[in-house]
CSV table of C-alpha atoms in Angstrom, one decimal:
chain,number,residue,atom,x,y,z
A,1,MET,CA,-0.1,-0.2,0.1
A,2,GLY,CA,2.8,2.5,0.6
A,3,PRO,CA,4.5,1.7,-2.1
A,4,GLY,CA,1.5,2.2,-4.1
A,5,ILE,CA,0.7,5.8,-2.8
A,6,ALA,CA,4.5,6.8,-3.3
A,7,ALA,CA,4.5,5.5,-6.8
A,8,ALA,CA,1.1,7.1,-7.3
A,9,LEU,CA,2.4,10.6,-5.2
A,10,GLY,CA,4.7,10.2,-8.0
A,11,VAL,CA,2.8,10.0,-11.4
A,12,SER,CA,0.8,13.1,-9.7
A,13,VAL,CA,3.8,15.2,-8.6
A,14,THR,CA,5.0,14.9,-11.9
A,15,LEU,CA,1.8,16.4,-14.0
A,16,MET,CA,1.4,19.8,-11.4
A,17,GLY,CA,4.7,20.1,-13.2
A,18,PHE,CA,3.9,19.8,-16.3
A,19,ALA,CA,0.4,21.5,-15.8
A,20,VAL,CA,2.2,24.5,-13.7
A,21,ALA,CA,4.9,25.3,-16.7
A,22,VAL,CA,1.4,25.4,-19.4
A,23,ALA,CA,-0.2,27.6,-16.4
A,24,VAL,CA,2.6,29.8,-15.8
A,25,LEU,CA,2.9,30.4,-19.3
A,26,ILE,CA,-0.4,31.1,-19.3
A,27,ALA,CA,-0.6,34.0,-16.5
A,28,LEU,CA,3.0,35.6,-18.3
A,29,MET,CA,0.6,35.7,-21.6
A,30,THR,CA,-2.0,37.2,-20.2
A,31,CYS,CA,-0.2,39.6,-17.9
A,32,ILE,CA,1.8,41.5,-21.6
A,33,PRO,CA,-1.9,44.5,-21.0
A,34,ALA,CA,-1.3,45.1,-17.8
A,35,LEU,CA,3.3,45.6,-18.3
A,36,ALA,CA,3.1,47.5,-21.3
A,37,ASP,CA,-0.1,50.0,-19.8
A,38,GLY,CA,2.1,50.6,-16.4
A,39,VAL,CA,5.3,50.6,-18.6
A,40,ARG,CA,3.3,53.5,-20.6
A,41,GLU,CA,2.4,55.1,-17.5
A,42,ARG,CA,-1.4,54.3,-18.6
A,43,ARG,CA,-3.9,53.7,-15.3
A,44,ARG,CA,-7.1,51.7,-17.1
A,45,PRO,CA,-8.4,48.8,-14.7
A,46,SER,CA,-8.6,45.5,-17.1
A,47,SER,CA,-12.8,43.2,-17.3
A,48,GLY,CA,-10.8,40.6,-16.9
A,49,ALA,CA,-12.7,38.6,-19.6
A,50,VAL,CA,-10.0,36.7,-21.6
A,51,SER,CA,-8.7,34.9,-17.7
A,52,ALA,CA,-12.5,34.8,-16.6
A,53,ALA,CA,-13.6,32.8,-19.7
A,54,LEU,CA,-10.3,30.5,-19.6
A,55,THR,CA,-10.9,29.8,-15.5
A,56,ALA,CA,-14.7,29.2,-16.6
A,57,LEU,CA,-13.2,26.0,-18.9
A,58,PRO,CA,-14.3,22.6,-16.9
A,59,GLU,CA,-11.9,20.7,-16.8
A,60,PHE,CA,-13.4,17.7,-16.7
A,61,LEU,CA,-14.9,19.2,-20.5
A,62,LEU,CA,-11.3,20.7,-21.6
A,63,ALA,CA,-9.5,16.9,-21.5
A,64,ALA,CA,-12.5,15.1,-23.6
A,65,MET,CA,-12.7,17.8,-26.0
A,66,LEU,CA,-8.2,17.6,-25.3
A,67,LEU,CA,-8.2,14.3,-26.8
A,68,VAL,CA,-11.1,14.7,-29.3
A,69,ALA,CA,-8.9,17.0,-31.3
A,70,GLY,CA,-5.3,15.9,-30.2
A,71,SER,CA,-5.7,12.4,-30.2
A,72,ILE,CA,-8.1,11.7,-32.9
A,73,TRP,CA,-8.6,14.0,-35.0
A,74,LEU,CA,-5.5,15.2,-35.2
A,75,ASN,CA,-3.3,11.4,-33.9
A,76,TRP,CA,-0.8,14.0,-32.4
A,77,PHE,CA,-0.6,12.6,-28.8
A,78,PRO,CA,-1.4,9.3,-27.4
A,79,PRO,CA,-5.8,9.2,-25.9
A,80,PHE,CA,-4.6,7.3,-22.5
A,81,GLY,CA,-1.0,6.1,-20.7
A,82,TRP,CA,1.7,7.5,-18.6
A,83,THR,CA,5.0,6.3,-20.0
A,84,GLY,CA,6.0,9.0,-21.1
A,85,PRO,CA,6.6,12.8,-21.6
A,86,GLU,CA,3.7,12.6,-24.5
A,87,HIS,CA,1.3,11.4,-22.6
A,88,ALA,CA,1.4,14.2,-19.4
A,89,VAL,CA,0.8,16.8,-23.3
A,90,LEU,CA,-2.9,16.7,-23.2
A,91,PRO,CA,-3.8,16.2,-19.4
A,92,ALA,CA,-1.5,18.8,-18.5
A,93,LEU,CA,-3.3,21.9,-20.7
A,94,SER,CA,-6.4,20.2,-19.2
A,95,LEU,CA,-5.1,20.9,-15.9
A,96,GLY,CA,-2.9,24.2,-16.6
A,97,ILE,CA,-5.1,26.5,-18.9
A,98,PRO,CA,-8.0,27.4,-16.4
A,99,ALA,CA,-5.0,27.2,-13.5
A,100,GLY,CA,-3.4,30.1,-15.9
A,101,GLY,CA,-6.2,32.0,-16.0
A,102,LEU,CA,-6.0,32.4,-12.5
A,103,MET,CA,-3.5,33.2,-11.6
A,104,GLY,CA,-2.8,35.5,-14.7
A,105,LEU,CA,-6.1,37.6,-13.3
A,106,LEU,CA,-4.7,37.8,-9.1
A,107,LEU,CA,-1.5,38.8,-11.7
A,108,SER,CA,-2.6,40.7,-13.4
A,109,ASP,CA,-4.9,42.6,-10.4
A,110,ALA,CA,-1.3,42.7,-8.2
A,111,LEU,CA,0.6,44.2,-11.3
A,112,ARG,CA,-1.3,47.3,-11.5
A,113,ALA,CA,-2.0,47.9,-8.4
A,114,ALA,CA,1.8,47.8,-7.5
A,115,PHE,CA,2.0,49.5,-11.1
A,116,GLY,CA,0.3,53.2,-9.0
A,117,GLU,CA,2.7,53.4,-6.4
A,118,SER,CA,4.2,56.3,-5.9
A,119,TRP,CA,8.1,54.7,-5.7
A,120,VAL,CA,6.7,53.8,-9.2
A,121,ALA,CA,6.5,57.9,-10.7
A,122,THR,CA,9.7,58.2,-8.8
A,123,TRP,CA,11.4,55.7,-10.6
A,124,GLN,CA,10.0,56.9,-14.3
A,125,MET,CA,11.0,60.8,-13.1
A,126,ALA,CA,14.4,59.2,-12.3
A,127,GLY,CA,14.1,57.8,-16.2
A,128,ALA,CA,15.0,53.7,-14.9
A,129,HIS,CA,14.6,51.2,-17.9
A,130,PRO,CA,11.5,49.2,-18.3
A,131,ALA,CA,13.4,46.3,-17.5
A,132,ARG,CA,14.7,47.3,-14.6
A,133,LEU,CA,11.0,48.8,-13.4
A,134,VAL,CA,9.3,45.8,-15.1
A,135,ALA,CA,11.6,43.5,-12.3
A,136,ALA,CA,10.9,45.5,-9.8
A,137,VAL,CA,6.7,46.0,-10.0
A,138,LEU,CA,7.1,42.4,-10.3
A,139,ARG,CA,9.0,42.0,-7.0
A,140,ARG,CA,6.8,43.8,-5.5
A,141,ALA,CA,3.6,42.4,-6.8
A,142,LEU,CA,4.1,38.6,-6.6
A,143,PRO,CA,4.1,38.3,-2.3
A,144,ALA,CA,0.4,39.2,-2.7
A,145,VAL,CA,-0.2,36.2,-5.2
A,146,LEU,CA,2.2,33.4,-4.4
A,147,PRO,CA,0.0,31.8,-2.2
A,148,GLN,CA,-2.5,31.6,-4.5
A,149,VAL,CA,0.3,31.2,-6.4
A,150,GLY,CA,1.3,27.9,-4.1
A,151,LEU,CA,-2.6,26.9,-3.2
A,152,VAL,CA,-2.9,26.2,-7.2
A,153,LEU,CA,0.2,24.0,-7.0
A,154,ILE,CA,-1.3,22.0,-4.3
A,155,GLY,CA,-5.6,22.0,-6.0
A,156,LEU,CA,-3.1,21.0,-8.8
A,157,THR,CA,-2.5,17.7,-7.1
A,158,GLY,CA,-5.4,16.9,-4.8
A,159,GLY,CA,-7.8,18.3,-7.9
A,160,ALA,CA,-7.4,16.3,-10.7
A,161,VAL,CA,-10.0,14.0,-10.2
A,162,ALA,CA,-11.2,13.8,-13.7
A,163,VAL,CA,-8.5,14.6,-15.4
A,164,GLU,CA,-6.8,11.1,-14.4
A,165,LYS,CA,-9.9,9.3,-15.2
A,166,VAL,CA,-10.3,10.2,-18.6
A,167,TYR,CA,-7.3,10.1,-19.0
A,168,ALA,CA,-6.7,6.9,-16.8
A,169,ILE,CA,-3.4,7.9,-15.6
A,170,PRO,CA,-2.3,6.5,-12.4
A,171,GLY,CA,-2.0,9.6,-10.1
A,172,LEU,CA,-3.1,10.0,-6.9
A,173,GLY,CA,-6.2,12.2,-7.2
A,174,ARG,CA,-7.6,8.9,-9.1
A,175,ALA,CA,-6.2,6.3,-6.7
A,176,LEU,CA,-8.0,8.6,-3.5
A,177,LEU,CA,-11.2,8.9,-5.8
A,178,GLY,CA,-10.4,4.8,-6.3
A,179,ALA,CA,-10.4,3.6,-2.3
A,180,ALA,CA,-13.5,6.0,-1.1
A,181,SER,CA,-15.5,4.6,-4.0
A,182,ALA,CA,-14.9,0.9,-2.9
A,183,GLN,CA,-14.2,1.9,1.4
A,184,ASP,CA,-11.1,1.2,1.4
A,185,ILE,CA,-9.8,2.9,3.9
A,186,PRO,CA,-6.2,2.8,4.6
A,187,ALA,CA,-5.3,3.7,1.6
A,188,LEU,CA,-7.6,6.4,2.0
A,189,GLN,CA,-6.1,7.6,5.4
A,190,ALA,CA,-2.8,7.2,3.3
A,191,GLY,CA,-3.4,9.2,0.1
A,192,MET,CA,-4.9,12.6,2.3
A,193,LEU,CA,-1.8,12.4,4.9
A,194,ALA,CA,0.6,12.4,1.5
A,195,LEU,CA,-1.3,15.3,-0.1
A,196,MET,CA,-1.2,17.5,3.9
A,197,GLY,CA,2.6,16.6,3.6
A,198,LEU,CA,2.7,18.0,-0.5
A,199,ALA,CA,0.6,20.5,1.4
A,200,LEU,CA,1.9,22.7,4.6
A,201,ALA,CA,5.9,21.4,1.8
A,202,VAL,CA,4.1,24.3,-0.5
A,203,GLY,CA,2.8,26.3,1.9
A,204,THR,CA,5.8,26.4,3.4
A,205,LEU,CA,7.5,27.4,0.6
A,206,THR,CA,5.7,29.4,-1.5
A,207,THR,CA,5.0,31.7,2.6
A,208,ALA,CA,9.5,32.0,2.7
A,209,VAL,CA,9.4,33.3,-0.6
A,210,ARG,CA,7.4,35.8,-0.6
A,211,TYR,CA,8.9,36.5,3.0
A,212,LEU,CA,12.4,36.8,0.7
A,213,LEU,CA,10.8,39.1,-1.3
A,214,LEU,CA,9.7,41.2,0.8
A,215,GLY,CA,13.1,41.1,2.7
A,216,PRO,CA,12.3,43.8,5.8
A,217,ALA,CA,9.4,46.4,4.5
A,218,VAL,CA,7.1,44.1,6.8
A,219,ARG,CA,9.3,45.1,9.4
A,220,PHE,CA,10.0,48.1,8.7
A,221,GLY,CA,6.7,49.6,8.2
A,222,THR,CA,7.4,50.7,3.9
A,223,LEU,CA,5.2,49.2,1.9
A,224,PRO,CA,3.1,51.2,-0.1
A,225,LEU,CA,-0.9,50.1,0.0
A,226,PRO,CA,-2.6,50.7,-3.8
A,227,VAL,CA,-6.5,52.7,-2.6
A,228,PRO,CA,-9.2,52.4,-5.1
A,229,SER,CA,-8.9,55.8,-7.5
A,230,ARG,CA,-12.6,57.8,-7.1
A,231,ARG,CA,-12.7,58.2,-11.1
A,232,ARG,CA,-15.6,56.4,-12.3
A,233,ASN,CA,-14.7,54.4,-15.8
A,234,ARG,CA,-17.4,53.7,-18.1
A,235,ARG,CA,-15.8,51.9,-20.8
A,236,ALA,CA,-15.2,49.0,-17.7
A,237,LEU,CA,-18.8,48.5,-17.9
A,238,ALA,CA,-19.4,47.7,-21.9
A,239,VAL,CA,-17.8,44.5,-21.2
A,240,PRO,CA,-20.6,43.3,-18.0
A,241,ALA,CA,-23.0,45.0,-20.1
A,242,GLY,CA,-22.6,42.6,-22.7
A,243,ALA,CA,-21.9,39.2,-20.8
A,244,ALA,CA,-24.6,40.5,-19.1
A,245,ALA,CA,-27.3,41.5,-22.5
A,246,ALA,CA,-26.4,37.5,-23.7
A,247,LEU,CA,-25.9,35.9,-20.8
A,248,LEU,CA,-30.3,36.7,-19.4
A,249,LEU,CA,-30.8,36.3,-23.6
A,250,VAL,CA,-30.8,32.9,-23.4
A,251,VAL,CA,-32.1,32.1,-19.7
A,252,ALA,CA,-35.1,34.5,-20.7
A,253,ALA,CA,-35.2,32.4,-23.8
A,254,GLY,CA,-34.4,29.3,-22.3
A,255,LEU,CA,-36.9,30.2,-19.5
A,256,LEU,CA,-40.0,29.6,-21.9
A,257,ARG,CA,-39.0,26.2,-23.4
A,258,ASP,CA,-40.3,23.1,-21.7
A,259,PRO,CA,-36.3,21.6,-20.4
A,260,TYR,CA,-38.0,17.8,-19.7
A,261,THR,CA,-39.9,16.8,-22.8
A,262,SER,CA,-38.0,14.3,-24.8
A,263,ALA,CA,-40.0,16.2,-28.7
A,264,HIS,CA,-37.0,16.6,-30.6
A,265,PRO,CA,-34.1,13.9,-31.9
A,266,ARG,CA,-31.6,12.2,-30.5
A,267,LEU,CA,-28.4,14.9,-30.6
A,268,ALA,CA,-29.9,17.0,-33.2
A,269,PRO,CA,-28.1,20.1,-34.7
A,270,PRO,CA,-28.9,23.1,-34.0
A,271,ALA,CA,-31.9,25.4,-35.9
A,272,TRP,CA,-34.3,28.1,-36.5
A,273,SER,CA,-36.7,26.3,-33.6
A,274,LEU,CA,-33.9,24.5,-31.4
A,275,PRO,CA,-30.7,27.2,-31.1
A,276,PHE,CA,-28.6,25.5,-28.5
A,277,GLY,CA,-29.1,21.7,-30.6
A,278,ALA,CA,-30.6,18.9,-28.7
A,279,ASP,CA,-28.5,16.5,-26.3
A,280,ALA,CA,-28.8,12.3,-25.9
A,281,SER,CA,-32.5,12.0,-24.7
A,282,GLY,CA,-33.9,14.3,-27.0
A,283,ARG,CA,-34.6,17.5,-25.1
A,284,ASP,CA,-34.2,21.2,-25.8
A,285,LEU,CA,-31.0,22.3,-24.3
A,286,LEU,CA,-31.5,26.4,-24.5
A,287,ALA,CA,-34.4,25.4,-22.2
A,288,ARG,CA,-32.6,23.3,-20.1
A,289,VAL,CA,-29.7,26.0,-20.1
A,290,GLY,CA,-31.9,28.4,-19.0
A,291,HIS,CA,-33.8,26.4,-17.0
A,292,GLY,CA,-30.8,25.8,-14.8
A,293,ALA,CA,-29.5,29.1,-14.7
A,294,VAL,CA,-31.3,29.9,-11.5
A,295,ALA,CA,-30.2,26.3,-9.8
A,296,THR,CA,-26.6,26.0,-10.7
A,297,LEU,CA,-25.5,29.8,-10.2
A,298,GLY,CA,-27.7,30.5,-7.4
A,299,THR,CA,-26.1,28.0,-5.2
A,300,ALA,CA,-22.8,29.2,-7.2
A,301,LEU,CA,-23.4,32.2,-5.2
A,302,LEU,CA,-24.5,31.3,-2.3
A,303,VAL,CA,-21.1,29.1,-1.8
A,304,VAL,CA,-19.2,31.5,-3.2
A,305,LEU,CA,-20.4,34.5,-0.6
A,306,VAL,CA,-20.2,31.5,2.5
A,307,CYS,CA,-16.5,31.2,1.3
A,308,LEU,CA,-15.3,34.9,1.1
A,309,VAL,CA,-17.1,35.8,4.7
A,310,VAL,CA,-15.1,32.1,6.1
A,311,GLY,CA,-12.1,33.1,4.3
A,312,ILE,CA,-11.5,37.1,5.0
A,313,ALA,CA,-12.0,35.5,9.7
A,314,VAL,CA,-9.7,33.0,9.3
A,315,GLY,CA,-7.3,35.0,7.3
A,316,LEU,CA,-7.3,38.1,9.4
A,317,PHE,CA,-5.5,36.0,11.7
A,318,PRO,CA,-3.0,34.6,9.9
A,319,LEU,CA,-0.4,32.6,12.4
A,320,ALA,CA,-3.4,30.7,13.0
A,321,ALA,CA,-4.8,29.5,9.7
A,322,ALA,CA,-1.3,29.1,7.8
A,323,GLY,CA,-1.9,25.1,9.0
A,324,PRO,CA,-5.2,24.5,8.0
A,325,VAL,CA,-5.9,26.6,4.3
A,326,GLU,CA,-3.0,24.1,2.9
A,327,VAL,CA,-4.5,21.3,4.4
A,328,THR,CA,-8.3,22.1,3.6
A,329,ASN,CA,-7.2,23.6,0.4
A,330,ALA,CA,-5.2,20.2,-0.2
A,331,ALA,CA,-8.8,17.5,0.2
A,332,PRO,CA,-10.7,17.7,-2.9
A,333,PRO,CA,-13.7,18.9,-3.3
A,334,ILE,CA,-15.6,15.2,-5.2
A,335,LEU,CA,-14.1,13.5,-1.4
A,336,ALA,CA,-15.0,15.9,1.2
A,337,GLY,CA,-19.0,14.9,-1.3
A,338,LEU,CA,-18.7,11.5,-0.5
A,339,VAL,CA,-18.2,12.3,2.9
A,340,VAL,CA,-20.9,14.4,3.6
A,341,ALA,CA,-22.8,12.3,1.5
A,342,ALA,CA,-22.3,9.2,4.2
A,343,VAL,CA,-23.2,11.7,6.9
A,344,THR,CA,-26.2,13.9,6.0
A,345,GLY,CA,-27.4,11.8,2.5
A,346,PRO,CA,-27.3,12.7,-1.7
A,347,SER,CA,-28.6,16.1,-2.0
A,348,PRO,CA,-28.4,19.9,-3.1
A,349,MET,CA,-27.3,21.1,-0.7
A,350,GLY,CA,-25.2,18.0,1.0
A,351,ALA,CA,-23.4,18.9,-2.4
A,352,ALA,CA,-23.3,22.9,-1.6
A,353,LEU,CA,-21.6,22.4,2.1
A,354,ALA,CA,-19.6,19.8,0.8
A,355,VAL,CA,-18.0,22.4,-1.4
A,356,ALA,CA,-18.0,25.3,0.8
A,357,ALA,CA,-16.1,22.6,3.7
A,358,VAL,CA,-12.9,22.6,0.0
A,359,SER,CA,-13.1,26.4,-0.9
A,360,TRP,CA,-12.3,29.0,1.4
A,361,ALA,CA,-8.8,28.4,1.7
A,362,PRO,CA,-7.6,30.6,-1.3
A,363,LEU,CA,-9.7,33.8,0.4
A,364,ALA,CA,-8.5,32.9,3.9
A,365,ALA,CA,-4.4,33.1,1.6
A,366,HIS,CA,-5.6,35.2,0.2
A,367,THR,CA,-6.6,37.3,2.6
A,368,ALA,CA,-3.6,37.0,5.0
A,369,ALA,CA,-1.2,39.1,2.7
A,370,LEU,CA,-3.6,41.8,1.8
A,371,ALA,CA,-3.8,42.4,5.6
A,372,GLN,CA,0.2,42.0,6.4
A,373,GLU,CA,0.7,43.9,4.1
A,374,ALA,CA,-1.8,46.9,5.4
A,375,ARG,CA,-0.6,46.4,8.6
A,376,ALA,CA,3.2,47.2,7.3
A,377,GLN,CA,1.7,51.0,7.0
A,378,PRO,CA,3.5,53.4,8.9
A,379,TYR,CA,0.0,55.1,9.7
A,380,VAL,CA,-1.9,52.1,11.1
A,381,GLN,CA,1.0,50.8,12.8
A,382,ILE,CA,0.3,53.9,15.0
A,383,LEU,CA,-2.4,53.9,15.6
A,384,PRO,CA,-2.2,51.7,19.2
A,385,VAL,CA,-0.1,54.3,20.0
A,386,LEU,CA,-2.7,57.0,19.7
A,387,GLY,CA,-5.0,55.1,21.5
A,388,VAL,CA,-7.7,53.4,18.7
A,389,GLY,CA,-8.6,49.9,19.3
A,390,ARG,CA,-8.0,46.9,17.6
A,391,GLY,CA,-11.6,46.6,16.6
A,392,ARG,CA,-10.9,49.3,15.2
A,393,ILE,CA,-8.1,49.5,13.5
A,394,MET,CA,-9.5,46.2,11.9
A,395,VAL,CA,-13.0,47.9,10.4
A,396,ARG,CA,-11.7,51.2,9.7
A,397,TYR,CA,-8.8,50.5,8.0
A,398,ILE,CA,-7.7,46.8,7.2
A,399,LEU,CA,-11.2,45.0,5.7
A,400,PRO,CA,-11.7,48.3,3.2
A,401,ALA,CA,-7.5,48.0,2.1
A,402,VAL,CA,-9.0,44.4,1.7
A,403,ILE,CA,-12.6,43.7,0.7
A,404,ARG,CA,-12.6,44.8,-3.3
A,405,PRO,CA,-9.3,42.6,-4.4
A,406,LEU,CA,-11.2,39.5,-2.4
A,407,ALA,CA,-14.4,39.8,-3.8
A,408,ARG,CA,-12.9,39.8,-7.2
A,409,HIS,CA,-10.5,37.2,-6.7
A,410,ALA,CA,-14.0,35.6,-5.4
A,411,MET,CA,-16.7,36.0,-8.0
A,412,LEU,CA,-13.2,34.4,-10.5
A,413,ARG,CA,-14.9,31.4,-8.4
A,414,LEU,CA,-17.8,30.3,-9.0
A,415,PRO,CA,-16.9,29.0,-12.6
A,416,GLY,CA,-15.1,26.9,-9.9
A,417,ILE,CA,-17.3,26.4,-7.0
A,418,ALA,CA,-19.9,25.8,-10.0
A,419,LEU,CA,-18.1,22.9,-12.1
A,420,ALA,CA,-17.5,21.1,-8.0
A,421,LEU,CA,-21.2,21.6,-7.8
A,422,ALA,CA,-21.9,20.1,-10.9
A,423,ALA,CA,-19.5,17.0,-10.7
A,424,LEU,CA,-20.8,16.7,-7.2
A,425,GLY,CA,-24.3,15.9,-9.2
A,426,PHE,CA,-22.3,13.5,-11.5
A,427,LEU,CA,-21.5,11.1,-9.6
A,428,GLY,CA,-24.6,10.9,-7.3
A,429,LEU,CA,-24.4,13.4,-4.6
A,430,GLY,CA,-26.2,16.1,-5.8
A,431,PRO,CA,-28.1,16.8,-7.7
A,432,GLN,CA,-30.4,14.7,-9.6
A,433,GLN,CA,-31.8,13.8,-13.0
A,434,PRO,CA,-33.3,15.5,-14.8
A,435,SER,CA,-32.1,18.6,-13.1
A,436,PRO,CA,-31.8,20.2,-16.0
A,437,GLU,CA,-28.5,22.1,-13.6
A,438,TRP,CA,-25.9,22.6,-16.3
A,439,GLY,CA,-22.8,20.3,-14.6
A,440,LEU,CA,-25.3,17.5,-15.6
A,441,VAL,CA,-25.4,18.8,-19.1
A,442,LEU,CA,-22.4,18.8,-19.3
A,443,ALA,CA,-21.4,15.0,-18.1
A,444,GLU,CA,-24.5,13.8,-20.3
A,445,GLY,CA,-23.6,15.7,-22.6
A,446,ILE,CA,-19.5,14.7,-22.8
A,447,ASN,CA,-19.4,11.3,-24.5
A,448,TYR,CA,-20.9,12.9,-27.6
A,449,VAL,CA,-18.8,15.3,-27.4
A,450,GLU,CA,-16.9,14.0,-31.0
A,451,ARG,CA,-20.3,13.9,-32.8
A,452,ALA,CA,-22.6,15.9,-31.5
A,453,PRO,CA,-19.9,19.4,-30.6
A,454,TRP,CA,-23.3,21.7,-29.2
A,455,ALA,CA,-24.7,19.1,-26.5
A,456,VAL,CA,-21.5,20.8,-23.5
A,457,LEU,CA,-21.1,24.2,-26.5
A,458,GLY,CA,-23.6,25.5,-24.4
A,459,PRO,CA,-23.5,24.8,-20.8
A,460,ALA,CA,-20.5,25.7,-21.5
A,461,SER,CA,-20.7,29.6,-23.0
A,462,ALA,CA,-23.4,30.2,-20.5
A,463,LEU,CA,-20.6,29.6,-17.8
A,464,ALA,CA,-18.5,31.4,-19.1
A,465,LEU,CA,-20.8,33.9,-19.8
A,466,ALA,CA,-22.0,33.7,-16.4
A,467,SER,CA,-17.8,33.5,-14.8
A,468,VAL,CA,-16.9,36.9,-16.9
A,469,LEU,CA,-19.6,38.3,-15.6
A,470,ALA,CA,-18.7,38.6,-12.1
A,471,VAL,CA,-15.0,39.3,-12.0
A,472,SER,CA,-15.6,42.4,-15.3
A,473,LEU,CA,-18.6,43.3,-13.3
A,474,ALA,CA,-16.5,43.0,-10.2
A,475,GLY,CA,-13.9,44.3,-11.6
A,476,ALA,CA,-15.2,48.2,-13.1
A,477,GLY,CA,-14.0,51.2,-12.0
A,478,THR,CA,-11.4,49.5,-10.2
A,479,GLY,CA,-8.2,52.1,-11.2
A,480,THR,CA,-5.8,52.4,-8.4
A,481,ARG,CA,-4.0,55.2,-6.7
A,482,ALA,CA,-1.1,55.9,-4.4
A,483,ALA,CA,-1.6,55.7,-0.6
A,484,ARG,CA,-0.1,58.0,0.9
A,485,PRO,CA,0.9,57.8,4.7
A,486,LEU,CA,-1.4,60.2,7.2
A,487,ALA,CA,2.4,62.0,7.9
A,488,SER,CA,2.7,62.9,4.1
A,489,ARG,CA,-1.5,64.3,3.2
A,490,ASP,CA,-1.0,67.7,4.6
A,491,SER,CA,3.3,67.9,3.3
A,492,ASP,CA,4.8,67.1,0.1
A,493,THR,CA,8.7,66.7,2.5
A,494,VAL,CA,8.0,63.4,2.4
A,495,PRO,CA,9.9,61.6,0.1
A,496,ALA,CA,7.6,59.0,-1.7
A,497,ILE,CA,8.1,55.1,-0.8
A,498,SER,CA,10.1,52.7,-3.1
A,499,PRO,CA,10.6,49.3,-2.2
A,500,THR,CA,14.4,49.6,-1.7
A,501,ALA,CA,13.7,48.6,1.8
A,502,ALA,CA,12.6,45.1,0.3
A,503,GLY,CA,16.3,45.1,-1.7
A,504,ALA,CA,15.3,46.4,-4.4
A,505,GLU,CA,18.1,49.6,-6.7
A,506,MET,CA,16.5,53.1,-6.7
A,507,PRO,CA,18.3,53.7,-10.3
A,508,LYS,CA,21.1,56.4,-10.7
A,509,VAL,CA,19.9,60.2,-12.4
């Protein structure tokens, strides 16, 4: 049993390495506009539509589509097995594309915030080379994102159950699912211990790198804190308005149709009378997508709000949350669903509880990173000396600094949570047939993606629209400007804060 779990862990770690390479490449590509705007001194928010659309791609659906395209149609890669590097290409793309979208959006937001800090203007006026400026901004932005990167790495290892199943990869996620289904308690315990050990190792490594990048800046209180700009950007509302209009049109048209009656030929292609086509049972896919929107997005939004509240409450106490965050994130939602179903029985509420139980960790890690930088501000550190209580400091100064990026992060996780709920429903642990829940519709159509791709195109497009709407609406009008300490608001004699305390060298004039 021990050698088997060790071998499965080695396979999953290797797959994680390939997936991380894909995710980093995609994240860097999505950050190019933020870097270009910063170097050109253009301060404008990003809608995050591309990153949101990438994050909204279901991993199991992406795996199936890449399998059909790369192995069957093009015959470029082997479809199954794990015997060489060529077997890792399609699984790595399936895992890395959504992870890269998430990392890219978080890093892009951090870069835009860093470019809005006062020291950047000082460097630009001093004639700093763009390459040096970009390197310094990356060093300033990475510490806030590194905890999320660590959690993404852990999630890639523990949450790749669907991808490992599609490609028949003998990894740890597939082994844990098999052990849970067979009620093999010793194997399940050994696998979870391996995941927890990996989670703690990755969490410790990312924390160490984060403190190395920050240097003594936190201890000396020299980290600038960007605050939202009060300028309204109406152009930023174009993307959420377009996504909302398209989503409302689909939902409204679907609600007027019957989602349960098999009145059409099996897998009928799209037509004027059947815009999204029919599923394998002859039911109208547009109707099922429209009727499933309320249950899918409503439950996912409720879980997101619960995770946001729990994440903020836990993340504000980073020392107490350091271990539980990594351990919780290491547990795949499917295993949590199996545990909850064993206690309460299969139900939509049980699926929501299982997903919420393991989905708050990334928000808690993000909260801890942002709160640490907020507490490092000189004007926050001096507040206790002035007699300001801890509660007032938390509510008046810390929470306003972290709530906006956290809300955007939470909305970005809306499609992932919806997919986790869908995966539990597909396994019989959530909504049951004939419910038109989007995850069930995707699960029904995934077996026919080669001969009838429209069977999954409709629900996947609706999920992508919902993700783009949530992320772009949360980020609309959220430009940044450099935060200034209280002591410098009435005087211009205080020098601009720079990352020199963290080890960066000021350019010579």
